[in-house]
PDB file of C-alpha atoms in Angstrom:
ATOM      1  CA  GLN A   1     -89.636  38.107 113.996  1.00 90.00           C
ATOM      2  CA  VAL A   2     -86.520  36.400 112.373  1.00 93.00           C
ATOM      3  CA  HIS A   3     -83.976  38.395 110.278  1.00 96.00           C
ATOM      4  CA  LEU A   4     -80.894  37.242 108.572  1.00 97.00           C
ATOM      5  CA  VAL A   5     -78.436  39.715 106.865  1.00 98.00           C
ATOM      6  CA  GLU A   6     -75.707  38.706 104.967  1.00 98.00           C
ATOM      7  CA  SER A   7     -72.685  40.569 104.334  1.00 98.00           C
ATOM      8  CA  GLY A   8     -68.959  40.550 103.151  1.00 98.00           C
ATOM      9  CA  GLY A   9     -69.259  39.747  99.653  1.00 97.00           C
ATOM     10  CA  GLY A  10     -67.310  41.517  97.015  1.00 97.00           C
ATOM     11  CA  SER A  11     -65.027  41.095  93.994  1.00 97.00           C
ATOM     12  CA  VAL A  12     -62.036  39.082  94.312  1.00 97.00           C
ATOM     13  CA  GLN A  13     -59.158  37.629  92.208  1.00 97.00           C
ATOM     14  CA  ALA A  14     -59.028  33.680  91.754  1.00 98.00           C
ATOM     15  CA  GLY A  15     -56.744  32.428  94.625  1.00 97.00           C
ATOM     16  CA  GLY A  16     -57.992  34.903  97.096  1.00 97.00           C
ATOM     17  CA  SER A  17     -60.265  34.555 100.180  1.00 97.00           C
ATOM     18  CA  LEU A  18     -63.460  35.862 101.490  1.00 97.00           C
ATOM     19  CA  ARG A  19     -65.149  35.676 104.875  1.00 98.00           C
ATOM     20  CA  LEU A  20     -68.946  36.249 104.673  1.00 98.00           C
ATOM     21  CA  SER A  21     -70.998  37.336 107.891  1.00 98.00           C
ATOM     22  CA  CYS A  22     -74.816  36.503 108.530  1.00 98.00           C
ATOM     23  CA  LEU A  23     -76.280  38.603 111.233  1.00 97.00           C
ATOM     24  CA  ILE A  24     -79.316  36.555 112.986  1.00 95.00           C
ATOM     25  CA  SER A  25     -81.834  38.247 115.104  1.00 94.00           C
ATOM     26  CA  GLY A  26     -85.082  36.748 116.655  1.00 91.00           C
ATOM     27  CA  TYR A  27     -83.834  33.118 116.321  1.00 88.00           C
ATOM     28  CA  THR A  28     -82.997  30.481 118.753  1.00 78.00           C
ATOM     29  CA  TYR A  29     -79.854  28.649 118.595  1.00 72.00           C
ATOM     30  CA  ASN A  30     -80.949  25.882 120.436  1.00 80.00           C
ATOM     31  CA  THR A  31     -82.341  23.516 117.913  1.00 84.00           C
ATOM     32  CA  GLY A  32     -82.103  22.971 114.359  1.00 93.00           C
ATOM     33  CA  SER A  33     -79.184  24.198 111.960  1.00 96.00           C
ATOM     34  CA  MET A  34     -78.125  27.216 110.092  1.00 96.00           C
ATOM     35  CA  GLY A  35     -76.129  26.998 107.222  1.00 98.00           C
ATOM     36  CA  TRP A  36     -74.772  28.713 103.715  1.00 98.00           C
ATOM     37  CA  PHE A  37     -75.849  28.360 100.490  1.00 98.00           C
ATOM     38  CA  ARG A  38     -74.972  29.818  97.165  1.00 98.00           C
ATOM     39  CA  GLN A  39     -76.545  30.257  93.436  1.00 97.00           C
ATOM     40  CA  ALA A  40     -74.837  30.890  90.399  1.00 96.00           C
ATOM     41  CA  PRO A  41     -76.328  32.324  87.510  1.00 91.00           C
ATOM     42  CA  GLY A  42     -78.599  30.169  85.486  1.00 94.00           C
ATOM     43  CA  LYS A  43     -78.036  27.354  88.253  1.00 96.00           C
ATOM     44  CA  GLU A  44     -80.298  26.204  91.301  1.00 95.00           C
ATOM     45  CA  ARG A  45     -79.422  27.147  94.655  1.00 96.00           C
ATOM     46  CA  GLU A  46     -76.864  24.579  96.174  1.00 96.00           C
ATOM     47  CA  GLY A  47     -75.346  23.737  99.657  1.00 97.00           C
ATOM     48  CA  VAL A  48     -72.193  24.916 100.988  1.00 98.00           C
ATOM     49  CA  ALA A  49     -71.545  24.309 104.985  1.00 98.00           C
ATOM     50  CA  ALA A  50     -74.071  23.943 107.541  1.00 98.00           C
ATOM     51  CA  ILE A  51     -73.616  23.812 111.592  1.00 97.00           C
ATOM     52  CA  ASP A  52     -75.975  22.471 113.995  1.00 95.00           C
ATOM     53  CA  SER A  53     -77.131  23.469 117.467  1.00 92.00           C
ATOM     54  CA  ASP A  54     -74.590  21.293 118.900  1.00 92.00           C
ATOM     55  CA  GLY A  55     -71.912  22.743 116.636  1.00 94.00           C
ATOM     56  CA  SER A  56     -71.242  19.759 114.539  1.00 96.00           C
ATOM     57  CA  THR A  57     -70.449  20.803 110.767  1.00 97.00           C
ATOM     58  CA  SER A  58     -71.162  19.291 107.508  1.00 97.00           C
ATOM     59  CA  TYR A  59     -69.868  20.776 104.175  1.00 97.00           C
ATOM     60  CA  THR A  60     -70.678  19.833 100.557  1.00 96.00           C
ATOM     61  CA  SER A  61     -67.774  17.607  99.405  1.00 94.00           C
ATOM     62  CA  SER A  62     -66.270  19.897  96.593  1.00 91.00           C
ATOM     63  CA  LEU A  63     -65.858  22.706  99.280  1.00 93.00           C
ATOM     64  CA  LYS A  64     -65.070  21.031 102.328  1.00 94.00           C
ATOM     65  CA  ALA A  65     -61.311  21.350 101.845  1.00 95.00           C
ATOM     66  CA  ARG A  66     -61.677  25.386 101.161  1.00 97.00           C
ATOM     67  CA  ALA A  67     -64.922  26.341 103.478  1.00 98.00           C
ATOM     68  CA  THR A  68     -64.888  26.685 107.278  1.00 98.00           C
ATOM     69  CA  ILE A  69     -68.204  27.608 108.860  1.00 98.00           C
ATOM     70  CA  SER A  70     -68.368  29.061 112.211  1.00 97.00           C
ATOM     71  CA  ARG A  71     -70.886  30.903 114.530  1.00 95.00           C
ATOM     72  CA  ASP A  72     -70.405  33.491 117.504  1.00 94.00           C
ATOM     73  CA  LYS A  73     -73.213  33.179 119.520  1.00 90.00           C
ATOM     74  CA  PRO A  74     -72.822  36.307 121.513  1.00 91.00           C
ATOM     75  CA  LYS A  75     -72.749  38.476 118.208  1.00 93.00           C
ATOM     76  CA  ASN A  76     -75.491  36.485 116.762  1.00 93.00           C
ATOM     77  CA  THR A  77     -73.473  35.867 113.821  1.00 96.00           C
ATOM     78  CA  LEU A  78     -72.766  33.109 111.240  1.00 97.00           C
ATOM     79  CA  TYR A  79     -69.659  32.960 109.228  1.00 98.00           C
ATOM     80  CA  LEU A  80     -68.386  31.577 106.174  1.00 98.00           C
ATOM     81  CA  LEU A  81     -64.720  31.511 105.261  1.00 98.00           C
ATOM     82  CA  ILE A  82     -63.742  30.395 101.805  1.00 97.00           C
ATOM     83  CA  ASP A  83     -60.141  30.122 100.645  1.00 97.00           C
ATOM     84  CA  THR A  84     -58.558  29.754  97.300  1.00 97.00           C
ATOM     85  CA  LEU A  85     -61.647  31.192  95.747  1.00 97.00           C
ATOM     86  CA  GLN A  86     -62.146  30.093  91.841  1.00 96.00           C
ATOM     87  CA  PRO A  87     -64.023  31.753  89.173  1.00 96.00           C
ATOM     88  CA  GLU A  88     -66.771  29.226  89.736  1.00 95.00           C
ATOM     89  CA  ASP A  89     -67.532  30.282  93.431  1.00 97.00           C
ATOM     90  CA  THR A  90     -69.017  33.006  91.786  1.00 97.00           C
ATOM     91  CA  GLY A  91     -72.706  33.633  92.483  1.00 98.00           C
ATOM     92  CA  MET A  92     -75.145  34.825  95.356  1.00 98.00           C
ATOM     93  CA  TYR A  93     -74.574  33.617  98.862  1.00 98.00           C
ATOM     94  CA  TYR A  94     -77.265  32.935 101.383  1.00 98.00           C
ATOM     95  CA  CYS A  95     -77.328  32.276 104.854  1.00 98.00           C
ATOM     96  CA  ALA A  96     -80.307  30.153 106.322  1.00 98.00           C
ATOM     97  CA  ALA A  97     -81.574  28.993 109.573  1.00 96.00           C
ATOM     98  CA  SER A  98     -84.139  26.226 110.396  1.00 96.00           C
ATOM     99  CA  PRO A  99     -85.689  24.734 113.664  1.00 93.00           C
ATOM    100  CA  ARG A 100     -85.335  21.495 111.772  1.00 93.00           C
ATOM    101  CA  ALA A 101     -81.981  20.213 111.178  1.00 94.00           C
ATOM    102  CA  PHE A 102     -80.250  20.001 108.018  1.00 96.00           C
ATOM    103  CA  HIS A 103     -77.197  18.607 106.770  1.00 96.00           C
ATOM    104  CA  MET A 104     -74.765  19.208 103.605  1.00 96.00           C
ATOM    105  CA  THR A 105     -74.172  15.802 102.978  1.00 94.00           C
ATOM    106  CA  ALA A 106     -77.767  14.791 102.706  1.00 95.00           C
ATOM    107  CA  ILE A 107     -78.564  17.718 100.809  1.00 95.00           C
ATOM    108  CA  GLN A 108     -75.879  16.798  98.324  1.00 94.00           C
ATOM    109  CA  ALA A 109     -77.008  13.245  98.220  1.00 94.00           C
ATOM    110  CA  LEU A 110     -80.545  14.647  97.514  1.00 94.00           C
ATOM    111  CA  GLY A 111     -79.396  16.645  94.581  1.00 93.00           C
ATOM    112  CA  HIS A 112     -81.170  19.973  95.355  1.00 94.00           C
ATOM    113  CA  VAL A 113     -82.012  22.265  98.430  1.00 97.00           C
ATOM    114  CA  PRO A 114     -85.336  20.440 100.065  1.00 96.00           C
ATOM    115  CA  GLN A 115     -88.356  22.191  99.248  1.00 95.00           C
ATOM    116  CA  SER A 116     -89.460  22.215 102.674  1.00 95.00           C
ATOM    117  CA  LEU A 117     -86.142  24.157 103.665  1.00 96.00           C
ATOM    118  CA  LEU A 118     -86.946  26.690 100.779  1.00 95.00           C
ATOM    119  CA  ASP A 119     -90.267  27.227 102.166  1.00 95.00           C
ATOM    120  CA  SER A 120     -90.128  27.072 105.778  1.00 93.00           C
ATOM    121  CA  GLY A 121     -86.581  27.905 106.451  1.00 96.00           C
ATOM    122  CA  TYR A 122     -85.376  31.448 107.335  1.00 97.00           C
ATOM    123  CA  TRP A 123     -83.333  33.127 104.633  1.00 98.00           C
ATOM    124  CA  GLY A 124     -81.322  36.284 104.351  1.00 98.00           C
ATOM    125  CA  GLN A 125     -81.369  38.290 100.752  1.00 98.00           C
ATOM    126  CA  GLY A 126     -77.862  37.077  99.964  1.00 98.00           C
ATOM    127  CA  THR A 127     -74.584  38.643  99.224  1.00 98.00           C
ATOM    128  CA  GLN A 128     -72.923  38.671  95.827  1.00 98.00           C
ATOM    129  CA  VAL A 129     -69.466  36.930  95.440  1.00 98.00           C
ATOM    130  CA  THR A 130     -67.473  37.539  92.029  1.00 98.00           C
ATOM    131  CA  VAL A 131     -64.462  35.919  91.352  1.00 98.00           C
ATOM    132  CA  SER A 132     -62.246  36.965  88.563  1.00 97.00           C
ATOM    133  CA  SER A 133     -59.536  34.988  86.811  1.00 94.00           C
TER     134      SER A 133
END
């Protein structure tokens, strides 16, 4: 059974940074993608960053300069570092994994997270990030 548990969220002042972690169990890294998504109050879930099984990464364009996704396979952990946080970065941050590859450039072009990923992907419960000005 696949479990994803996010941690590392919290309250931070604008300009600060956070590193989010996602501990993943029961999932093979050999295929597909893992990634980070976020959802602000009253808004749809949106993509942030993704990493493929071969280590290649993709980012939503608005966050590419400030976000870094990485993984530590021996620790079964996915990370997201976001620098220069702004109040508009406030939201619930989710990690996800899917045996079918997904890329943030395609999700951004689509304009929403694919229903197939929402329905069939593996998702954590989220970690809250609140950025104050």
